[in-house]
PDB file of C-alpha atoms in Angstrom:
ATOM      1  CA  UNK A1344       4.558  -8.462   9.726  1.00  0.00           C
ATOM      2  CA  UNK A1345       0.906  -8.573   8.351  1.00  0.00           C
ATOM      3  CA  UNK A1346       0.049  -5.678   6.022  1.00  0.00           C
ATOM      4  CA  UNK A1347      -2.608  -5.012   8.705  1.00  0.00           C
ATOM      5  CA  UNK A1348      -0.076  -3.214  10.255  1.00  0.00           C
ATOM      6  CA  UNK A1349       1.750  -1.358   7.261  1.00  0.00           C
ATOM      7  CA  UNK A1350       0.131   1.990   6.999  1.00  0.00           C
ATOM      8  CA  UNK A1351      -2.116   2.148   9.215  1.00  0.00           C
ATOM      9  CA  UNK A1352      -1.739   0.357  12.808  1.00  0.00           C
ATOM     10  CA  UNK A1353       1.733   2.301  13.384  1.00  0.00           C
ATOM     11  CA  UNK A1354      -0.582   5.243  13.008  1.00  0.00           C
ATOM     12  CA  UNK A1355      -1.989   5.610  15.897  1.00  0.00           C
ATOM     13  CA  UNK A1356      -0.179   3.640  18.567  1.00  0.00           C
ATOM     14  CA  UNK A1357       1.798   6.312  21.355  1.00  0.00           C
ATOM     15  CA  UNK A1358       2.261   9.934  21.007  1.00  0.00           C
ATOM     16  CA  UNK A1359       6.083   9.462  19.367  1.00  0.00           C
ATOM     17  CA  UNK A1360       7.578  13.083  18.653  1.00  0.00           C
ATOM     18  CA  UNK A1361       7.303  13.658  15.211  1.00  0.00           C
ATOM     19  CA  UNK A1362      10.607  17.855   1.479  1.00  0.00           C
ATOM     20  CA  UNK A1363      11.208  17.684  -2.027  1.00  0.00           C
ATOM     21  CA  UNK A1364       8.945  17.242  -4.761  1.00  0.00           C
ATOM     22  CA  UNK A1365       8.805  14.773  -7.388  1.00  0.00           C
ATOM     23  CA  UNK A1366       7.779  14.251 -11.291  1.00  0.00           C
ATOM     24  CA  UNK A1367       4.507  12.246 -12.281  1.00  0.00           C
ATOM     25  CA  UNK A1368       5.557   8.657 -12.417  1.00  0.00           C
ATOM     26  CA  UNK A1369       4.713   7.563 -16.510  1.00  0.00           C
ATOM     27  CA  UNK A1370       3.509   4.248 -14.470  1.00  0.00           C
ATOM     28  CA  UNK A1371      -0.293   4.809 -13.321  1.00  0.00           C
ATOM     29  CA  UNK A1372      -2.308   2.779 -10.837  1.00  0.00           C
ATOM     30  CA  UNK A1373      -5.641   1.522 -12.752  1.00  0.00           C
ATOM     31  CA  UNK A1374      -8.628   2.225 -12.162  1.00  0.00           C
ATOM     32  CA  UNK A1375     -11.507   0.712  -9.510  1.00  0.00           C
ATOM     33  CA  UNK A1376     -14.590  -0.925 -11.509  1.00  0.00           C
ATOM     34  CA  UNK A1377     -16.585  -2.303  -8.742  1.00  0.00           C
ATOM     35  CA  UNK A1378     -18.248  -5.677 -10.015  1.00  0.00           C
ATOM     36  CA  UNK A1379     -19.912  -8.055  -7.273  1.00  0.00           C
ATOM     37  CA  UNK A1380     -20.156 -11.705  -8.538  1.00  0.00           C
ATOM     38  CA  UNK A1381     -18.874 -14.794  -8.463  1.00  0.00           C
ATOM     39  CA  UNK A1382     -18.167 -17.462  -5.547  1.00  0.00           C
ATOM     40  CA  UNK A1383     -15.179 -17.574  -3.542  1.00  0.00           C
ATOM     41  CA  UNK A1384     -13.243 -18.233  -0.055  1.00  0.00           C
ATOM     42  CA  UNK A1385     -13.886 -14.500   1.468  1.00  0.00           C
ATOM     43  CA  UNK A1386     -14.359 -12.968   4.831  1.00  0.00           C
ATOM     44  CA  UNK A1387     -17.086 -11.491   3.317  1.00  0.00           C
ATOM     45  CA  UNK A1388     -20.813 -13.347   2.591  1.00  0.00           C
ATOM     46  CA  UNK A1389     -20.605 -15.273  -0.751  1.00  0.00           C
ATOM     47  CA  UNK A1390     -23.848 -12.428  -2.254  1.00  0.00           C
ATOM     48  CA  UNK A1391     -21.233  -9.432  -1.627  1.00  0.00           C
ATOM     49  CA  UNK A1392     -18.301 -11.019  -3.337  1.00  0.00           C
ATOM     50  CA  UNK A1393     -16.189  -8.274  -5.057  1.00  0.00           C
ATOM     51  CA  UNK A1394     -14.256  -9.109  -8.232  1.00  0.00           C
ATOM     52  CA  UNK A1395     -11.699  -6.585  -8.932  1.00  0.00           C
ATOM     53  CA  UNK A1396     -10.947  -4.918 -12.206  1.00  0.00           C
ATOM     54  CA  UNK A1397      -7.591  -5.780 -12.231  1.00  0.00           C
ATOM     55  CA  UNK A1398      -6.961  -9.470 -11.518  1.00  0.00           C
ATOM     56  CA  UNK A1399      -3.277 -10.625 -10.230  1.00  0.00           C
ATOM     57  CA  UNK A1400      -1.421 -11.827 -12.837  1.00  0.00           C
ATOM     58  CA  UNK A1401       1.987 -12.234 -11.653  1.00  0.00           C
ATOM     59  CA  UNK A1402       3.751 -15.083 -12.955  1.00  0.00           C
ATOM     60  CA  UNK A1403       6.661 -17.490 -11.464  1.00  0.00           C
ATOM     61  CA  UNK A1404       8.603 -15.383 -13.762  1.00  0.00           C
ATOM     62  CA  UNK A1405       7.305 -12.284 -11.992  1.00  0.00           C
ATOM     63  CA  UNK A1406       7.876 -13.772  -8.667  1.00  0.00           C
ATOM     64  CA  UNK A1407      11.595 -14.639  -9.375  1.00  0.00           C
ATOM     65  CA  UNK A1408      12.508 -11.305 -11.025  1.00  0.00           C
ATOM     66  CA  UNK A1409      10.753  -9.548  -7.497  1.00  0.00           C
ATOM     67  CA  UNK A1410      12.868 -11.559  -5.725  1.00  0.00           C
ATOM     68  CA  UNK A1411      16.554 -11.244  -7.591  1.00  0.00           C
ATOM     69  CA  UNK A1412      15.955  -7.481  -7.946  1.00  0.00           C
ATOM     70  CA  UNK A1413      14.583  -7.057  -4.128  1.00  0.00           C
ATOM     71  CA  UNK A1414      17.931  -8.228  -3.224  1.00  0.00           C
ATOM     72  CA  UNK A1415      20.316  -7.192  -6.468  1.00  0.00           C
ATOM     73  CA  UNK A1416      18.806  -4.020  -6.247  1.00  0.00           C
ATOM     74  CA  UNK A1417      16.181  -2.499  -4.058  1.00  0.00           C
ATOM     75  CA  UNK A1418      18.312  -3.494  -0.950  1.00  0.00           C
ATOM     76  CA  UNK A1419      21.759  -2.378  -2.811  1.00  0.00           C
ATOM     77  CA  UNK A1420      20.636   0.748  -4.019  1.00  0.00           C
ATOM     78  CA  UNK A1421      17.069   2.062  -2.442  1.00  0.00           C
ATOM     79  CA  UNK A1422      16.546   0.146   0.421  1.00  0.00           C
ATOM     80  CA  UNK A1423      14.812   3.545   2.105  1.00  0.00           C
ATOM     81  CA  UNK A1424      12.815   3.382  -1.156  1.00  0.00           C
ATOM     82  CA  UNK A1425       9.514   2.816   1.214  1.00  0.00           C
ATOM     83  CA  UNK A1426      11.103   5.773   3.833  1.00  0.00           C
ATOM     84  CA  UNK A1427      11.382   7.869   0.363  1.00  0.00           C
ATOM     85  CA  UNK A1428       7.734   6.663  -0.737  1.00  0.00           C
ATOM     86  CA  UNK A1429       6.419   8.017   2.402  1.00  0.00           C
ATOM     87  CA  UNK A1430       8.371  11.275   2.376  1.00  0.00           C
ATOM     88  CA  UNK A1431       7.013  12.085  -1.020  1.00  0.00           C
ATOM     89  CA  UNK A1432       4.096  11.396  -0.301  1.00  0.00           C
ATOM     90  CA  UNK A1433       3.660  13.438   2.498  1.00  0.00           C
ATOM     91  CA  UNK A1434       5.103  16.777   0.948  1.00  0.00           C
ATOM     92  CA  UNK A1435       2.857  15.843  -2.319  1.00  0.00           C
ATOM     93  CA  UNK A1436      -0.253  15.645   0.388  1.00  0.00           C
ATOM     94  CA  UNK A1437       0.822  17.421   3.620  1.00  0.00           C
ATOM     95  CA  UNK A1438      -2.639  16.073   5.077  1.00  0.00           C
ATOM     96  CA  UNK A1439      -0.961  12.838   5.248  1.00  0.00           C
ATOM     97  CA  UNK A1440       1.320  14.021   8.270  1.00  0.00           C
ATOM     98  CA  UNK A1441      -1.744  15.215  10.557  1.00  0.00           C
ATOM     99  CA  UNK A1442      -3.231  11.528   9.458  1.00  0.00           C
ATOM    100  CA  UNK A1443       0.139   9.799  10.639  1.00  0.00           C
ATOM    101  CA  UNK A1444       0.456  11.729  13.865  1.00  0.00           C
ATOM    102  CA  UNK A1445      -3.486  11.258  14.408  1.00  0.00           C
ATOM    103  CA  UNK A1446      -4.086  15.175  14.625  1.00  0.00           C
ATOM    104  CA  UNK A1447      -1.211  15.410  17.204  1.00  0.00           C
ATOM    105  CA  UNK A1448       2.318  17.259  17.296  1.00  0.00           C
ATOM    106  CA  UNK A1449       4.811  16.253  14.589  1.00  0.00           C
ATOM    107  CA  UNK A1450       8.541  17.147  14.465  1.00  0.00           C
ATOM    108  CA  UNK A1451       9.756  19.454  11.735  1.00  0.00           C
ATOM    109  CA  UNK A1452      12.330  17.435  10.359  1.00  0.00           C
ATOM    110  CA  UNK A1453      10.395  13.958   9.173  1.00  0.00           C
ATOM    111  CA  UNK A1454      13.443  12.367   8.081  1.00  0.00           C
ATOM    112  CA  UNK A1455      13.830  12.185  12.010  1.00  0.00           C
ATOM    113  CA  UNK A1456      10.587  10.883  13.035  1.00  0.00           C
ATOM    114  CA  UNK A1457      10.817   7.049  14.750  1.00  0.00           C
ATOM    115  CA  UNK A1458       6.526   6.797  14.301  1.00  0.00           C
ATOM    116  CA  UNK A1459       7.150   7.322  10.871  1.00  0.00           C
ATOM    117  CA  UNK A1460      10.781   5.201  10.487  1.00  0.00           C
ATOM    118  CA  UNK A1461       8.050   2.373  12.287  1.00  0.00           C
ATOM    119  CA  UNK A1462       5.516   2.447   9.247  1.00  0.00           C
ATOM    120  CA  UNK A1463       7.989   1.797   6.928  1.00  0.00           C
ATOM    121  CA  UNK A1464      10.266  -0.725   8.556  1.00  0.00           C
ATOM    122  CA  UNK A1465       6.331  -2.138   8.481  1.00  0.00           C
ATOM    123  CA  UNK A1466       5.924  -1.668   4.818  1.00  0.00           C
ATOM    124  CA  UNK A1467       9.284  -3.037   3.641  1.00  0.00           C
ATOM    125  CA  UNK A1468       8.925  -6.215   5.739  1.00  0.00           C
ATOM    126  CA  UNK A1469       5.230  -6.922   4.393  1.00  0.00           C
ATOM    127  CA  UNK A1470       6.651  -6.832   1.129  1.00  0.00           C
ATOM    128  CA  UNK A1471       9.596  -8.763   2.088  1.00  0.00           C
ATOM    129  CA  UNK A1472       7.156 -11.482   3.204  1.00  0.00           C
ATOM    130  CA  UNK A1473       4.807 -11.022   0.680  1.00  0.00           C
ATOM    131  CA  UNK A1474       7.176 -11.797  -1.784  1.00  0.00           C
ATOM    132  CA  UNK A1475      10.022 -14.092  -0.498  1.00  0.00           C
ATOM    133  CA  UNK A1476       6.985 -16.473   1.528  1.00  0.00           C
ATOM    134  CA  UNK A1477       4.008 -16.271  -0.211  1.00  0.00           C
ATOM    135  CA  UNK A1478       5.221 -15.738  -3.306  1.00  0.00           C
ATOM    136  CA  UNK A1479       2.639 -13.420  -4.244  1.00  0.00           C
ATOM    137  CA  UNK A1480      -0.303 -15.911  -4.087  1.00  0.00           C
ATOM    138  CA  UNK A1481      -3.798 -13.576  -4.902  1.00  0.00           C
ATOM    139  CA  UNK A1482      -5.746 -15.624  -1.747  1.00  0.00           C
ATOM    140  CA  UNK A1483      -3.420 -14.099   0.684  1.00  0.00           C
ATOM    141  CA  UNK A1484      -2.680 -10.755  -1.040  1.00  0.00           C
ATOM    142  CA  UNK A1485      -6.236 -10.407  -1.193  1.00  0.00           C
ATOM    143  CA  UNK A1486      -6.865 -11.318   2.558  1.00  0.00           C
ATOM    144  CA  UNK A1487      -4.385  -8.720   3.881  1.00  0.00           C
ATOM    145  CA  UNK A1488      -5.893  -6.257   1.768  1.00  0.00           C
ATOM    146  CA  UNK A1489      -8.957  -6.292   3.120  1.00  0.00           C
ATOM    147  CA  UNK A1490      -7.603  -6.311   6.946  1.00  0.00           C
ATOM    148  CA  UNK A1491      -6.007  -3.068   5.666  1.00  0.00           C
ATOM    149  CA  UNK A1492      -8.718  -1.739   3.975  1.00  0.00           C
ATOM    150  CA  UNK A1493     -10.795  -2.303   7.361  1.00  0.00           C
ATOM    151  CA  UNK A1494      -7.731  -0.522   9.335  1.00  0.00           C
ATOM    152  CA  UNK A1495      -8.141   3.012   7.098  1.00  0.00           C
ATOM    153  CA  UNK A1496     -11.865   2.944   7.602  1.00  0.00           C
ATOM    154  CA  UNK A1497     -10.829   2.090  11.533  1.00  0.00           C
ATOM    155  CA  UNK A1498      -8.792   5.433  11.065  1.00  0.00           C
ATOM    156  CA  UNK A1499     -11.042   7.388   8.882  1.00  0.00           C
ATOM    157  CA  UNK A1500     -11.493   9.744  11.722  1.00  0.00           C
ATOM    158  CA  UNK A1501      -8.178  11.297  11.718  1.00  0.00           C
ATOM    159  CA  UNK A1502      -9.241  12.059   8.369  1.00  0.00           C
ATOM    160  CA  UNK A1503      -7.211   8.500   6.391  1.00  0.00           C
ATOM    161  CA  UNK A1504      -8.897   8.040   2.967  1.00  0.00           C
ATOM    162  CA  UNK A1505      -8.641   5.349   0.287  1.00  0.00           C
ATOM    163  CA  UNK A1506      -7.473   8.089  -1.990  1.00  0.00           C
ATOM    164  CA  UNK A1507      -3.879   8.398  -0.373  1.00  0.00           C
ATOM    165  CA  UNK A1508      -3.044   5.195  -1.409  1.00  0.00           C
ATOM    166  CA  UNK A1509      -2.901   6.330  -5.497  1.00  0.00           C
ATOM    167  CA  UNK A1510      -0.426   8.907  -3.697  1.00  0.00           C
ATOM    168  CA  UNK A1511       1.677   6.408  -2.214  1.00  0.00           C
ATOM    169  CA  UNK A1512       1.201   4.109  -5.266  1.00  0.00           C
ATOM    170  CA  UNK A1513       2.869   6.739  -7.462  1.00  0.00           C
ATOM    171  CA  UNK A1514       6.193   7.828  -5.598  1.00  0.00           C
ATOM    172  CA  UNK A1515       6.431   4.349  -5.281  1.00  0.00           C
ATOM    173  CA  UNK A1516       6.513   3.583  -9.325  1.00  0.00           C
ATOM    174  CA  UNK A1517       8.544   6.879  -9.706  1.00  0.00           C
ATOM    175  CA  UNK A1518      11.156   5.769  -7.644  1.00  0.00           C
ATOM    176  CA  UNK A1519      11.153   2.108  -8.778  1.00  0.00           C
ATOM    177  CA  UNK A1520      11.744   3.070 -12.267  1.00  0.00           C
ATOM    178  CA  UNK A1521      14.706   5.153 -11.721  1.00  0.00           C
ATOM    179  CA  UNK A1522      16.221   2.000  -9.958  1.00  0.00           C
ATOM    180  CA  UNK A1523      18.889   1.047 -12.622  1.00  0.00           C
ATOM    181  CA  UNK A1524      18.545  -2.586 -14.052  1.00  0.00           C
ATOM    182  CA  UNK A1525      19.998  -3.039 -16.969  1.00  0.00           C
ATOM    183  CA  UNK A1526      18.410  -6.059 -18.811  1.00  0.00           C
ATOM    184  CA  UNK A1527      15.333  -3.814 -20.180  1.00  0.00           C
ATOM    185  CA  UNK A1528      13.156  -6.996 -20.270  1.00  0.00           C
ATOM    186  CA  UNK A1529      13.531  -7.900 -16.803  1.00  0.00           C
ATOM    187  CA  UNK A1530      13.351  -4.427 -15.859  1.00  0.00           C
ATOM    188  CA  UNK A1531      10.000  -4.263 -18.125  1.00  0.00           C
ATOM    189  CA  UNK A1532       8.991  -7.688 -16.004  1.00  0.00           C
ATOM    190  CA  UNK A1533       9.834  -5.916 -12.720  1.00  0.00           C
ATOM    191  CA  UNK A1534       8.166  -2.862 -13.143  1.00  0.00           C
ATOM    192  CA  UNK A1535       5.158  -4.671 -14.006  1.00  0.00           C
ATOM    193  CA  UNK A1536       5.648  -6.919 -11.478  1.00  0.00           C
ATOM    194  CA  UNK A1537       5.210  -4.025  -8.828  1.00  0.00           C
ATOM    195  CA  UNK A1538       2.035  -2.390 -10.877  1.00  0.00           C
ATOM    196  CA  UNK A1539       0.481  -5.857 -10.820  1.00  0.00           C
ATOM    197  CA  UNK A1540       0.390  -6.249  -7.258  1.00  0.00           C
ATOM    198  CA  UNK A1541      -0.060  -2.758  -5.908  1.00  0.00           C
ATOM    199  CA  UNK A1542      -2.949  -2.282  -8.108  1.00  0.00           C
ATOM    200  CA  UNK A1543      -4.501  -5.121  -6.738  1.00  0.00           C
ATOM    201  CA  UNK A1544      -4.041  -4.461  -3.203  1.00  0.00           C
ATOM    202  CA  UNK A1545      -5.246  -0.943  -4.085  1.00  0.00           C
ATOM    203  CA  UNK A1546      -8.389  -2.297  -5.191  1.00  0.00           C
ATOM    204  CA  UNK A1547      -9.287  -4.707  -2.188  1.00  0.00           C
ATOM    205  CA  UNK A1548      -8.402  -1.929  -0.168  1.00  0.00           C
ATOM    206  CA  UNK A1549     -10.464   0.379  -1.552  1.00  0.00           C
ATOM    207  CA  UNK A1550     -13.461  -2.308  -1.423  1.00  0.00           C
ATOM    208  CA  UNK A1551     -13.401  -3.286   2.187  1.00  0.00           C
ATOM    209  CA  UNK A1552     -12.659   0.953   3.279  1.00  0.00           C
ATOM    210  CA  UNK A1553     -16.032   1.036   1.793  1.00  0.00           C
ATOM    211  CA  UNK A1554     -17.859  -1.866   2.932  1.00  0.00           C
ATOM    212  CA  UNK A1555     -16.849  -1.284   6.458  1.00  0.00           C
ATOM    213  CA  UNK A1556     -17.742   2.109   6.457  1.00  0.00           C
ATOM    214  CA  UNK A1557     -21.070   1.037   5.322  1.00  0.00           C
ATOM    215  CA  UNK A1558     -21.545  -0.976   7.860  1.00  0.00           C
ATOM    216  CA  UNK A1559     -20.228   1.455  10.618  1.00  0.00           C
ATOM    217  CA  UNK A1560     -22.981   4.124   9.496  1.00  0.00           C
ATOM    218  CA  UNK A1561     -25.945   1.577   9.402  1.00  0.00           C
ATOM    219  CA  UNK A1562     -24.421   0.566  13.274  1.00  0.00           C
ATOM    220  CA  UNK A1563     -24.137   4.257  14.312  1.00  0.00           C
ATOM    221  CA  UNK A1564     -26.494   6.549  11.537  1.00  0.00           C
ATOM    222  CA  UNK A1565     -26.173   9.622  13.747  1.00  0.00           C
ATOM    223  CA  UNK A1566     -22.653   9.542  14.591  1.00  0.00           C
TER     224      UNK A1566
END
């Protein structure tokens, strides 16, 4: 499952029939310094490269502790953690339930919605892959990034914005930290783990929304 398809893609395919609030998670997405330098393999031209603030750092050791606590864990105890993500999100930003059913009817009860059961099957097989096959290599983290990035600027129009994401980012942390592991230094490792690489994906996201959306207007300047 390519992380093309994760939030977006499921978005808008059919007409499928469509709460609880959460604490602040202590664990914060960083910020987005734009800095456009540097020579690399990139879909985009070599004189727009875009080097992210925060770099991917994740270790071997990172890699190993996503994978023992993906399956000790997430799976054992939270494996709806990405249905839960989702959930939160939406009651935390009610806009994001018009933006899932693309401004058509959604069912009252969400926990019963297949469109939205779809998205996060999506999200927790990306993941799944991202982690237990590519080992979290930056090249291809980065390169499905910036396919989703060009998705939410694809679905801007339903009113999708790169801003959601720091929504989805924190119910995400908040419910990964109440996941009980109970070596504190892997659990340090793991939460870190998940920071690193959402952060990241955040940022190439948030990149490629804008670049495509610059290029859309400079197509189309009266639309």
């Amino acid at each position: 499952m390519s992380f093309y398809n994760i939030f977006c893609s499921a978005f808008c395919v059919g007409n499928s029939k469509q709460k609880r609030t959460t604490k602040n998670a202590s664990i914060h997405p960083q910020q987005v310094v734009s800095v456009i330098t540097a020579k690399s393999q990139s879909p985009f031209h070599a004189e727009d490269r875009f080097v992210p603030f925060t770099q991917l750092t994740i270790t071997s050791q990172h890699v190993e502790i996503l994978k023992k606590y993906w399956e000790e864990v997430i799976v054992v105890q939270r494996k709806d953690i990405f249905h839960k993500t989702m959930l939160f999100s939406i009651e935390a930003s009610p806009k994001l339930n018009e933006i899932i059913a693309c401004q058509k009817y959604c069912v009252r009860d969400l926990t019963q919605w297949p469109k939205l059961h779809r998205i996060c099957q999506a999200q927790f097989d990306f993941f799944h892959n991202l982690i237990f096959n590519l080992n979290c290599d930056p090249a291809a983290v980065e390169k499905e990034a910036i396919k989703l990035g060009k998705t939410h600027c694809e679905y801007a129009k339903y009113g999708l914005k790169p801003q959601f994401l720091d929504i989805w980012t924190q119910q995400f942390l908040n419910l990964a930290e109440r996941l009980k592991i109970k070596d504190p230094e892997e659990r340090k490792l793991f939460l870190d783990a998940w920071l690193n690489l959402i952060s990241y994906i955040v940022e190439w996201m948030n990149y490629s929304y804008a670049k495509h959306m610059s290029e859309q207007r400079q197509k189309c300047p009266y639309q």
